Amino acid sequence: MDSPKIKRAIISVSDKTDLDVFAKGLAEMGVEIYSTGGTRTFLEANGIPCKDISAYTGFPEMMDGRLKTLHPYVFGGILCRHDREDDMAGLQEHGILTFELVCVNLYPFEATIAKPDVTAAQAIEKIDIGGPSLVRAAAKNHLFTSIVTSKDQFQAVLDSMKENGGATTFELRRQLAADAFNHTAKYDRAIANWFSKEVGEGDFPQTLGVTFERSATLRYGENPHQKAAVYAGPNVDQVPNIIRAKQLNGKELSYNNLMDLDAALGIVLRSKNPACSVIKHNNPCGAAEAATLSEACERAMAGDPLSAFGSILGMNRVCDEATAKVLCEPGLFVEAIVAEDFEPKALELLTTVPKWRNNVRLMAAGDLSRAQSEWTWRCIEGGLLVQNADVQDDPEDEWKVVTEKQPTAKQVEDLRFAWNLCRFVKSNAIVLCKDGMLLGAGAGQMSRVDSVKISIEKAGDRIDGAVLASDAFFPFADSIDLAHENGITALIQPGGSKRDQEVIDACNKYGIAMIFTGYRHFRH
């Protein structure tokens, strides 16, 4: 049958953003609006005619609003099949009206439980009952009923009605129904997760349910033959991230761009001083801290200039004009930059320099002072691995100098920088640093001594006086021999090897200072 013209609508919402515009549009097309409590008060205050659902059902709201819309007069009008004579006859027999549109959004449960001092009683009162029931009923009957659950749908519904004589198309109603069931599923999952914590299931509930919403479909995945999309998680608006960053310039982001931008941002978030990171294939090939962002950027790019070509940059400050001038130097080229923001002069420079113009992707991530995500997820075949994120500072009061040689204050400063950095390098990870700058990184090698060799090669003739950080213990003293031969003066590592004493003895032999942190930082 043809799509039914919308004669009547039920509107009952918690979030009333843009509702006045939507309801006026419905009223102007002759739609009779029925509403409840606060929504009816809002509509009437905006001069929009509406009827009280309680007056229609003959049953008052009860229990502080817990019981409002759960009535056969309401659900019969939503669920009736307009092409079934027996359904329509039943409505007529009992004096039930049809409702061709339902506009509902739910009590703000997630916002409520996010408040620091919320009580269980307050949370429970924000568990919506009638709202999800209305949504599910209308979505089930989408052949005849339009279900609106978001202000983002208002204009599409009004446009469809104007183009189709007061009706919506089946294609739109089906999409609205899909959105509606996703809406209630996300809502129920938030409630279930909260209850799991309340009953003491701890950090790892028996059933893990997390809702991710598609943010963008990407051109392709890690390789051109792979399909890909990016999804926003439930905490996307609470943590510093690249998904919500505002793109100010450049082509659309690729899968690999997003991976590297995330890594670049993660590194600089750990620095209290102005810092810049340079990422290639998810590993840092440059990183530095300095008194100014421009100096940090210049030093980071100098860490491994060859690898830095076509890299991704991360900055933990607003990119200023001086920093932009550094990046505009001949011979430098980057794919993308993420910073807290970009000053107008910096933006002008970076988008007009002939070698870049519209090619370089500039991402403003906003406030970077927010706490990072507490948990990480990783897919494996048939399931998911969950762990708390490796973002916390290791307690320095637990660090132990295990050698006869004590590190100088300057060495400790560089060791701290190197230690913070090595957790972002794929294991086995070795980083060499000096004066708050990455000189060389050995990443992803199956043998730790090979990572040491690579980092030494990358550092070149700048290595004398550098410090070394290792993400895990040294299984043998061979790496210490290499460190001594190349002028490395201090080391930092977790400790914990059966051969720790051999490693300590080698350091003492060469006059190298070494710190054990007691914390490992594998990255796979």
Short mmCIF file of C-alpha atoms in Angstrom, two decimals:
data_model
loop_
_atom_site.label_atom_id
_atom_site.label_comp_id
_atom_site.label_asym_id
_atom_site.label_seq_id
_atom_site.Cartn_x
_atom_site.Cartn_y
_atom_site.Cartn_z
CA MET A 1 0.00 0.00 0.00
CA ASP A 2 0.99 3.67 -0.28
CA SER A 3 2.81 5.31 2.61
CA PRO A 4 0.20 6.69 5.02
CA LYS A 5 -0.09 10.43 5.41
CA ILE A 6 1.01 11.58 8.84
CA LYS A 7 -2.13 12.75 10.63
CA ARG A 8 -1.03 12.49 14.24
CA ALA A 9 2.28 12.48 16.10
CA ILE A 10 3.38 11.65 19.62
CA ILE A 11 6.23 13.83 20.87
CA SER A 12 7.88 13.07 24.22
CA VAL A 13 11.54 14.03 24.55
CA SER A 14 14.21 14.79 27.14
CA ASP A 15 16.49 16.74 24.80
CA LYS A 16 14.39 19.54 23.31
CA THR A 17 17.09 21.01 21.05
CA ASP A 18 15.47 22.30 17.81
CA LEU A 19 12.17 20.68 18.80
CA ASP A 20 10.25 23.94 18.35
CA VAL A 21 11.29 24.14 14.69
CA PHE A 22 10.40 20.51 14.04
CA ALA A 23 7.04 20.65 15.81
CA LYS A 24 6.08 23.89 14.05
CA GLY A 25 6.89 22.24 10.73
CA LEU A 26 4.59 19.33 11.59
CA ALA A 27 1.80 21.62 12.77
CA GLU A 28 2.01 23.70 9.60
CA MET A 29 1.36 20.52 7.59
CA GLY A 30 -1.74 19.80 9.63
CA VAL A 31 -0.29 17.15 11.95
CA GLU A 32 -2.13 16.81 15.27
CA ILE A 33 0.44 16.59 18.08
CA TYR A 34 -0.01 14.66 21.32
CA SER A 35 2.48 15.09 24.12
CA THR A 36 3.33 14.56 27.79
CA GLY A 37 4.49 16.58 30.80
CA GLY A 38 7.52 18.77 30.20
CA THR A 39 7.42 18.35 26.44
CA ARG A 40 3.82 19.58 26.26
CA THR A 41 4.71 22.58 28.44
CA PHE A 42 7.63 23.38 26.11
CA LEU A 43 5.49 23.14 22.97
CA GLU A 44 2.73 25.29 24.40
CA ALA A 45 5.27 27.90 25.53
CA ASN A 46 6.45 28.09 21.91
CA GLY A 47 2.93 28.57 20.60
CA ILE A 48 2.61 25.08 19.14
CA PRO A 49 -0.81 23.49 19.60
CA CYS A 50 -0.71 20.05 21.21
CA LYS A 51 -2.97 17.70 23.11
CA ASP A 52 -2.40 15.97 26.43
CA ILE A 53 -1.93 12.22 26.07
CA SER A 54 -3.49 11.69 29.51
CA ALA A 55 -6.66 13.45 28.37
CA TYR A 56 -6.77 11.16 25.34
CA THR A 57 -6.19 7.92 27.26
CA GLY A 58 -8.32 8.94 30.22
CA PHE A 59 -5.52 7.79 32.50
CA PRO A 60 -3.36 10.30 34.42
CA GLU A 61 0.41 10.33 34.76
CA MET A 62 1.43 8.46 37.91
CA MET A 63 4.39 7.74 40.18
CA ASP A 64 6.29 10.97 39.46
CA GLY A 65 6.06 10.38 35.73
CA ARG A 66 7.10 6.72 35.76
CA LEU A 67 3.79 5.86 34.13
CA LYS A 68 2.77 8.15 31.27
CA THR A 69 2.44 6.53 27.86
CA LEU A 70 2.11 2.80 28.61
CA HIS A 71 -1.49 2.43 27.46
CA PRO A 72 -3.31 0.47 24.69
CA TYR A 73 -4.72 3.72 23.31
CA VAL A 74 -1.14 4.81 22.64
CA PHE A 75 0.47 1.57 21.52
CA GLY A 76 -2.54 0.40 19.53
CA GLY A 77 -2.34 3.57 17.46
CA ILE A 78 1.38 3.09 16.86
CA LEU A 79 1.39 -0.65 16.12
CA CYS A 80 -1.70 -0.95 13.93
CA ARG A 81 -1.16 -2.24 10.39
CA HIS A 82 -2.97 0.18 8.12
CA ASP A 83 -3.41 -2.42 5.38
CA ARG A 84 -5.17 -4.88 7.71
CA GLU A 85 -8.94 -4.46 7.94
CA ASP A 86 -9.09 -6.32 11.26
CA ASP A 87 -6.47 -4.02 12.80
CA MET A 88 -8.32 -0.91 11.67
CA ALA A 89 -11.67 -2.33 12.77
CA GLY A 90 -10.24 -3.02 16.23
CA LEU A 91 -9.11 0.58 16.53
CA GLN A 92 -12.51 1.86 15.49
CA GLU A 93 -14.30 -0.45 17.92
CA HIS A 94 -12.29 0.82 20.88
CA GLY A 95 -12.01 4.46 19.82
CA ILE A 96 -8.24 4.31 19.29
CA LEU A 97 -6.55 6.89 17.04
CA THR A 98 -3.67 6.13 14.67
CA PHE A 99 -0.24 7.69 15.21
CA GLU A 100 1.89 7.82 12.08
CA LEU A 101 4.88 9.54 13.69
CA VAL A 102 6.59 9.13 17.05
CA CYS A 103 9.33 11.52 18.20
CA VAL A 104 11.12 10.29 21.32
CA ASN A 105 14.57 10.59 22.83
CA LEU A 106 15.42 8.94 26.10
CA TYR A 107 16.23 10.00 29.64
CA PRO A 108 19.92 11.04 29.87
CA PHE A 109 21.14 7.93 31.68
CA GLU A 110 24.76 8.09 30.47
CA ALA A 111 25.09 11.78 31.31
CA THR A 112 23.66 11.09 34.76
CA ILE A 113 26.04 8.27 35.68
CA ALA A 114 28.98 10.33 34.39
CA LYS A 115 28.46 12.80 37.24
CA PRO A 116 31.00 12.23 40.03
CA ASP A 117 28.59 12.15 42.98
CA VAL A 118 25.60 10.41 41.41
CA THR A 119 23.74 7.97 43.65
CA ALA A 120 22.25 4.64 42.61
CA ALA A 121 18.75 6.04 43.21
CA GLN A 122 19.43 8.99 40.89
CA ALA A 123 20.79 6.70 38.20
CA ILE A 124 17.82 4.34 38.40
CA GLU A 125 15.35 7.21 38.00
CA LYS A 126 16.99 7.95 34.64
CA ILE A 127 16.27 4.46 33.31
CA ASP A 128 13.59 5.17 30.74
CA ILE A 129 10.75 2.66 30.38
CA GLY A 130 8.03 4.27 28.29
CA GLY A 131 10.47 5.92 25.90
CA PRO A 132 12.20 2.76 24.67
CA SER A 133 8.81 1.05 24.44
CA LEU A 134 7.49 3.80 22.18
CA VAL A 135 10.66 3.74 20.09
CA ARG A 136 10.62 -0.02 19.61
CA ALA A 137 6.91 -0.11 18.80
CA ALA A 138 7.20 2.59 16.15
CA ALA A 139 10.38 1.07 14.70
CA LYS A 140 8.79 -2.37 14.50
CA ASN A 141 5.86 -0.89 12.60
CA HIS A 142 8.01 1.20 10.27
CA LEU A 143 5.93 0.11 7.30
CA PHE A 144 3.39 2.63 8.55
CA THR A 145 5.02 4.66 11.34
CA SER A 146 7.97 7.07 11.31
CA ILE A 147 10.18 6.97 14.41
CA VAL A 148 12.32 10.05 15.11
CA THR A 149 15.00 9.67 17.80
CA SER A 150 17.45 12.49 17.01
CA LYS A 151 17.36 16.17 16.15
CA ASP A 152 19.62 15.30 13.23
CA GLN A 153 16.63 13.57 11.61
CA PHE A 154 14.19 16.49 11.89
CA GLN A 155 14.93 18.15 8.57
CA ALA A 156 14.96 14.91 6.56
CA VAL A 157 11.51 14.00 7.91
CA LEU A 158 10.04 17.45 7.17
CA ASP A 159 11.55 17.46 3.67
CA SER A 160 10.18 13.99 2.93
CA MET A 161 6.70 14.99 4.10
CA LYS A 162 6.74 18.12 1.92
CA GLU A 163 7.80 16.11 -1.12
CA ASN A 164 5.31 13.28 -0.57
CA GLY A 165 2.04 14.93 0.32
CA GLY A 166 2.48 14.71 4.09
CA ALA A 167 3.89 11.17 4.11
CA THR A 168 7.45 9.88 4.49
CA THR A 169 9.02 7.38 2.13
CA PHE A 170 9.48 3.73 3.05
CA GLU A 171 13.25 4.08 2.54
CA LEU A 172 13.41 6.89 5.09
CA ARG A 173 11.22 5.03 7.59
CA ARG A 174 13.39 1.94 7.31
CA GLN A 175 16.53 4.02 7.97
CA LEU A 176 14.82 5.71 10.92
CA ALA A 177 13.89 2.28 12.30
CA ALA A 178 17.48 1.06 12.02
CA ASP A 179 18.67 4.19 13.82
CA ALA A 180 16.02 3.67 16.49
CA PHE A 181 17.03 0.10 17.32
CA ASN A 182 20.68 1.19 17.48
CA HIS A 183 19.60 3.99 19.81
CA THR A 184 17.81 1.67 22.24
CA ALA A 185 20.55 -0.97 22.04
CA LYS A 186 23.17 1.61 23.02
CA TYR A 187 20.95 2.83 25.84
CA ASP A 188 20.34 -0.66 27.21
CA ARG A 189 24.04 -1.49 26.96
CA ALA A 190 24.94 1.56 29.07
CA ILE A 191 22.45 0.45 31.72
CA ALA A 192 23.73 -3.13 31.69
CA ASN A 193 27.34 -1.95 32.01
CA TRP A 194 26.43 0.26 34.96
CA PHE A 195 24.63 -2.59 36.73
CA SER A 196 27.62 -4.89 36.15
CA LYS A 197 29.78 -2.44 38.09
CA GLU A 198 27.12 -2.01 40.78
CA VAL A 199 26.97 -5.74 41.48
CA GLY A 200 30.73 -5.98 41.76
CA GLU A 201 31.83 -7.59 38.49
CA GLY A 202 34.82 -5.22 38.55
CA ASP A 203 36.84 -4.04 35.58
CA PHE A 204 36.02 -7.10 33.48
CA PRO A 205 32.26 -7.80 33.43
CA GLN A 206 30.99 -11.19 32.33
CA THR A 207 29.50 -9.61 29.22
CA LEU A 208 31.30 -6.69 27.59
CA GLY A 209 29.18 -4.44 25.45
CA VAL A 210 30.52 -1.23 23.94
CA THR A 211 28.76 0.84 21.30
CA PHE A 212 30.81 2.43 18.54
CA GLU A 213 29.25 4.84 16.03
CA ARG A 214 30.60 5.25 12.52
CA SER A 215 32.38 8.57 12.17
CA ALA A 216 33.55 8.17 8.57
CA THR A 217 34.00 5.65 5.78
CA LEU A 218 37.61 5.68 4.61
CA ARG A 219 38.93 5.41 1.06
CA TYR A 220 40.55 2.08 1.94
CA GLY A 221 42.26 0.31 4.81
CA GLU A 222 45.89 -0.39 5.59
CA ASN A 223 46.26 -1.42 1.93
CA PRO A 224 44.23 -0.37 -1.13
CA HIS A 225 42.44 -3.73 -1.42
CA GLN A 226 41.02 -3.45 2.13
CA LYS A 227 37.78 -1.67 3.04
CA ALA A 228 37.79 0.51 6.16
CA ALA A 229 35.85 2.92 8.36
CA VAL A 230 36.52 4.78 11.60
CA TYR A 231 34.14 4.52 14.56
CA ALA A 232 33.83 6.77 17.60
CA GLY A 233 33.74 5.10 21.01
CA PRO A 234 31.60 5.99 24.02
CA ASN A 235 34.28 8.21 25.58
CA VAL A 236 35.23 10.09 22.40
CA ASP A 237 34.13 13.45 23.81
CA GLN A 238 35.98 13.00 27.12
CA VAL A 239 39.52 12.20 25.93
CA PRO A 240 42.07 13.84 23.60
CA ASN A 241 41.70 12.10 20.25
CA ILE A 242 42.06 12.40 16.51
CA ILE A 243 38.52 11.26 15.67
CA ARG A 244 36.94 14.49 16.95
CA ALA A 245 39.83 16.69 15.80
CA LYS A 246 38.82 19.44 13.39
CA GLN A 247 40.44 19.17 9.96
CA LEU A 248 41.56 22.62 8.85
CA ASN A 249 43.29 21.69 5.60
CA GLY A 250 44.21 18.85 3.29
CA LYS A 251 42.81 15.76 1.68
CA GLU A 252 40.67 13.27 3.56
CA LEU A 253 42.45 11.15 6.14
CA SER A 254 43.43 7.59 5.34
CA TYR A 255 43.45 4.59 7.68
CA ASN A 256 47.23 4.83 8.02
CA ASN A 257 47.05 8.60 8.61
CA LEU A 258 44.68 8.02 11.53
CA MET A 259 46.89 5.32 13.02
CA ASP A 260 49.97 7.54 12.85
CA LEU A 261 48.18 10.68 14.03
CA ASP A 262 46.96 8.74 17.06
CA ALA A 263 50.51 7.61 17.82
CA ALA A 264 51.89 11.13 17.32
CA LEU A 265 49.33 12.59 19.70
CA GLY A 266 49.90 9.89 22.31
CA ILE A 267 53.60 10.67 22.59
CA VAL A 268 53.31 14.43 23.09
CA LEU A 269 50.49 14.10 25.61
CA ARG A 270 53.05 12.73 28.07
CA SER A 271 55.21 15.87 27.94
CA LYS A 272 54.71 18.83 30.25
CA ASN A 273 57.06 20.97 28.14
CA PRO A 274 56.45 21.99 24.52
CA ALA A 275 56.98 18.79 22.54
CA CYS A 276 56.88 17.45 19.01
CA SER A 277 56.81 13.87 17.74
CA VAL A 278 57.56 12.56 14.25
CA ILE A 279 55.87 9.28 13.31
CA LYS A 280 56.53 6.87 10.48
CA HIS A 281 54.66 3.55 10.29
CA ASN A 282 53.42 3.98 13.88
CA ASN A 283 56.94 4.34 15.33
CA PRO A 284 58.67 7.58 16.33
CA CYS A 285 61.59 8.54 14.10
CA GLY A 286 61.88 11.89 15.86
CA ALA A 287 60.81 13.45 19.15
CA ALA A 288 61.94 16.37 21.26
CA GLU A 289 61.06 18.65 24.16
CA ALA A 290 62.25 22.25 24.37
CA ALA A 291 61.49 25.67 25.82
CA THR A 292 59.48 26.58 22.71
CA LEU A 293 57.42 24.55 20.28
CA SER A 294 59.42 25.78 17.31
CA GLU A 295 62.66 24.53 18.86
CA ALA A 296 61.07 21.20 19.79
CA CYS A 297 59.80 20.81 16.23
CA GLU A 298 63.17 21.68 14.69
CA ARG A 299 64.99 19.20 16.92
CA ALA A 300 62.40 16.45 16.41
CA MET A 301 62.69 16.73 12.62
CA ALA A 302 66.49 16.57 12.93
CA GLY A 303 66.37 13.24 14.77
CA ASP A 304 66.13 11.17 11.58
CA PRO A 305 65.68 13.59 8.65
CA LEU A 306 65.61 10.84 6.03
CA SER A 307 62.78 8.94 7.73
CA ALA A 308 60.97 12.18 8.62
CA PHE A 309 60.17 12.88 4.96
CA GLY A 310 56.48 12.12 4.46
CA SER A 311 55.91 11.61 8.19
CA ILE A 312 53.15 12.55 10.64
CA LEU A 313 53.76 15.22 13.30
CA GLY A 314 52.22 15.63 16.74
CA MET A 315 52.43 18.79 18.90
CA ASN A 316 51.13 19.41 22.41
CA ARG A 317 50.72 23.17 22.03
CA VAL A 318 49.05 25.57 19.61
CA CYS A 319 51.14 25.65 16.44
CA ASP A 320 52.45 29.21 16.19
CA GLU A 321 54.01 31.20 13.35
CA ALA A 322 57.57 30.39 14.43
CA THR A 323 56.85 26.66 14.35
CA ALA A 324 55.17 26.94 10.95
CA LYS A 325 58.26 28.69 9.59
CA VAL A 326 60.41 25.75 10.73
CA LEU A 327 58.14 23.36 8.85
CA CYS A 328 58.25 25.49 5.71
CA GLU A 329 62.02 25.10 5.39
CA PRO A 330 63.14 23.52 2.07
CA GLY A 331 63.55 19.76 2.14
CA LEU A 332 60.91 19.12 4.80
CA PHE A 333 57.64 17.45 3.87
CA VAL A 334 55.01 15.91 6.13
CA GLU A 335 51.70 14.20 5.40
CA ALA A 336 49.77 15.52 8.40
CA ILE A 337 50.10 17.53 11.60
CA VAL A 338 48.00 17.29 14.74
CA ALA A 339 48.28 20.09 17.30
CA GLU A 340 46.12 21.61 19.99
CA ASP A 341 45.23 24.29 17.42
CA PHE A 342 46.85 26.51 14.79
CA GLU A 343 47.36 30.26 15.04
CA PRO A 344 45.96 32.15 12.00
CA LYS A 345 49.44 33.14 10.79
CA ALA A 346 50.66 29.55 11.13
CA LEU A 347 47.63 28.28 9.25
CA GLU A 348 48.22 30.79 6.47
CA LEU A 349 51.87 29.78 6.12
CA LEU A 350 51.20 26.04 6.13
CA THR A 351 48.39 26.26 3.59
CA THR A 352 50.07 28.63 1.13
CA VAL A 353 53.66 27.34 0.96
CA PRO A 354 54.00 26.00 -2.60
CA LYS A 355 55.19 22.52 -1.62
CA TRP A 356 52.08 21.85 0.52
CA ARG A 357 49.04 24.06 -0.05
CA ASN A 358 46.05 21.72 0.06
CA ASN A 359 48.09 18.56 0.48
CA VAL A 360 49.12 18.73 4.14
CA ARG A 361 46.40 17.61 6.53
CA LEU A 362 46.11 19.93 9.54
CA MET A 363 44.19 18.63 12.54
CA ALA A 364 43.20 20.76 15.55
CA ALA A 365 42.61 18.37 18.46
CA GLY A 366 41.45 20.98 20.99
CA ASP A 367 42.03 20.72 24.72
CA LEU A 368 44.84 18.24 25.35
CA SER A 369 44.72 18.50 29.14
CA ARG A 370 41.94 15.91 29.42
CA ALA A 371 42.80 12.49 30.81
CA GLN A 372 43.53 9.72 28.30
CA SER A 373 41.47 6.56 27.90
CA GLU A 374 41.85 4.09 30.75
CA TRP A 375 41.35 0.98 28.59
CA THR A 376 42.48 -0.40 25.26
CA TRP A 377 40.90 -3.10 23.09
CA ARG A 378 42.55 -5.27 20.49
CA CYS A 379 40.86 -7.76 18.19
CA ILE A 380 42.22 -11.27 17.83
CA GLU A 381 40.68 -14.07 15.79
CA GLY A 382 37.46 -15.04 17.54
CA GLY A 383 37.54 -12.40 20.24
CA LEU A 384 38.91 -9.34 21.92
CA LEU A 385 41.76 -8.56 24.30
CA VAL A 386 41.12 -5.86 26.89
CA GLN A 387 43.67 -4.22 29.17
CA ASN A 388 44.12 -0.98 31.04
CA ALA A 389 46.07 1.49 28.90
CA ASP A 390 49.80 1.95 29.45
CA VAL A 391 49.51 5.70 30.01
CA GLN A 392 50.30 6.12 33.71
CA ASP A 393 53.60 7.55 34.90
CA ASP A 394 55.83 5.00 36.59
CA PRO A 395 56.48 6.02 40.22
CA GLU A 396 59.98 7.45 40.23
CA ASP A 397 60.31 6.85 43.95
CA GLU A 398 60.54 3.15 43.01
CA TRP A 399 63.40 3.71 40.57
CA LYS A 400 66.70 2.25 41.76
CA VAL A 401 70.20 3.16 40.70
CA VAL A 402 71.80 -0.30 40.61
CA THR A 403 75.30 0.70 39.54
CA GLU A 404 78.29 2.20 41.30
CA LYS A 405 78.10 5.18 38.96
CA GLN A 406 75.30 7.60 39.85
CA PRO A 407 73.54 9.40 36.97
CA THR A 408 73.92 13.18 36.90
CA ALA A 409 70.87 15.43 37.13
CA LYS A 410 71.16 16.09 33.38
CA GLN A 411 71.31 12.36 32.65
CA VAL A 412 68.24 11.72 34.82
CA GLU A 413 66.36 14.35 32.82
CA ASP A 414 67.30 12.65 29.55
CA LEU A 415 66.60 9.19 30.98
CA ARG A 416 63.12 10.32 31.99
CA PHE A 417 62.47 11.62 28.47
CA ALA A 418 63.80 8.40 26.91
CA TRP A 419 61.79 6.23 29.30
CA ASN A 420 58.55 8.04 28.48
CA LEU A 421 59.32 7.63 24.78
CA CYS A 422 60.30 3.97 24.62
CA ARG A 423 56.79 2.75 25.48
CA PHE A 424 55.63 4.11 22.10
CA VAL A 425 58.19 2.11 20.11
CA LYS A 426 57.36 -1.41 18.93
CA SER A 427 59.14 -4.10 20.96
CA ASN A 428 61.92 -4.94 21.19
CA ALA A 429 62.37 -1.20 21.70
CA ILE A 430 65.55 0.79 22.24
CA VAL A 431 65.75 4.59 22.14
CA LEU A 432 68.82 6.82 22.35
CA CYS A 433 68.31 10.38 23.55
CA LYS A 434 70.35 13.43 24.43
CA ASP A 435 69.37 16.95 25.47
CA GLY A 436 65.66 16.13 25.33
CA MET A 437 65.84 14.80 21.78
CA LEU A 438 65.50 11.38 20.16
CA LEU A 439 68.71 10.48 18.32
CA GLY A 440 67.85 6.96 17.21
CA ALA A 441 65.26 4.24 17.73
CA GLY A 442 65.55 0.51 17.24
CA ALA A 443 62.05 -0.91 16.82
CA GLY A 444 60.34 -4.23 16.27
CA GLN A 445 63.40 -6.47 16.27
CA MET A 446 63.22 -10.06 17.48
CA SER A 447 66.57 -9.65 19.25
CA ARG A 448 67.17 -6.77 21.68
CA VAL A 449 70.80 -6.39 20.70
CA ASP A 450 69.72 -5.84 17.08
CA SER A 451 67.49 -2.98 18.23
CA VAL A 452 70.52 -1.52 20.02
CA LYS A 453 72.58 -1.76 16.82
CA ILE A 454 69.88 -0.02 14.77
CA SER A 455 69.48 2.80 17.29
CA ILE A 456 73.25 3.35 17.31
CA GLU A 457 73.34 3.46 13.52
CA LYS A 458 70.51 6.02 13.48
CA ALA A 459 72.20 8.22 16.09
CA GLY A 460 75.43 8.37 14.08
CA ASP A 461 78.17 10.73 15.22
CA ARG A 462 75.83 12.54 17.64
CA ILE A 463 75.79 9.56 20.00
CA ASP A 464 78.60 10.48 22.40
CA GLY A 465 77.09 11.24 25.82
CA ALA A 466 73.65 9.88 24.90
CA VAL A 467 71.44 7.84 27.23
CA LEU A 468 69.64 4.61 26.35
CA ALA A 469 66.18 3.34 27.33
CA SER A 470 65.03 -0.25 26.85
CA ASP A 471 61.35 -1.21 27.14
CA ALA A 472 62.27 -4.56 28.77
CA PHE A 473 65.27 -6.11 30.51
CA PHE A 474 68.53 -7.01 28.81
CA PRO A 475 68.84 -10.81 28.63
CA PHE A 476 72.62 -10.58 28.12
CA ALA A 477 75.40 -8.06 28.65
CA ASP A 478 76.19 -7.78 24.90
CA SER A 479 74.06 -4.64 24.59
CA ILE A 480 76.09 -2.99 27.35
CA ASP A 481 79.29 -3.72 25.44
CA LEU A 482 77.85 -1.94 22.40
CA ALA A 483 76.68 0.98 24.53
CA HIS A 484 80.16 1.48 25.94
CA GLU A 485 81.86 1.18 22.54
CA ASN A 486 79.66 3.99 21.22
CA GLY A 487 79.88 6.50 24.07
CA ILE A 488 76.53 5.90 25.79
CA THR A 489 76.80 7.08 29.39
CA ALA A 490 73.59 6.01 31.16
CA LEU A 491 70.82 3.42 30.79
CA ILE A 492 67.29 2.93 32.04
CA GLN A 493 65.40 -0.38 31.91
CA PRO A 494 62.88 -2.38 33.97
CA GLY A 495 65.29 -5.02 35.29
CA GLY A 496 64.07 -8.50 36.13
CA SER A 497 66.38 -10.71 34.07
CA LYS A 498 68.09 -13.80 35.47
CA ARG A 499 71.28 -12.16 34.25
CA ASP A 500 70.68 -8.74 35.79
CA GLN A 501 73.91 -9.02 37.77
CA GLU A 502 75.92 -9.68 34.61
CA VAL A 503 74.42 -6.54 33.08
CA ILE A 504 75.13 -4.52 36.25
CA ASP A 505 78.71 -5.82 36.36
CA ALA A 506 79.24 -4.76 32.74
CA CYS A 507 77.95 -1.26 33.50
CA ASN A 508 80.26 -1.02 36.52
CA LYS A 509 83.17 -2.18 34.39
CA TYR A 510 82.56 0.61 31.88
CA GLY A 511 81.50 3.33 34.34
CA ILE A 512 77.94 3.48 32.97
CA ALA A 513 75.09 4.54 35.26
CA MET A 514 71.94 2.42 35.14
CA ILE A 515 68.45 2.72 36.64
CA PHE A 516 65.96 -0.11 37.18
CA THR A 517 62.35 1.13 37.05
CA GLY A 518 60.57 -2.12 37.88
CA TYR A 519 58.04 -1.50 35.09
CA ARG A 520 58.09 -3.04 31.62
CA HIS A 521 56.60 -1.30 28.56
CA PHE A 522 56.16 -3.88 25.79
CA ARG A 523 54.27 -2.65 22.73
CA HIS A 524 53.07 -5.19 20.15
#
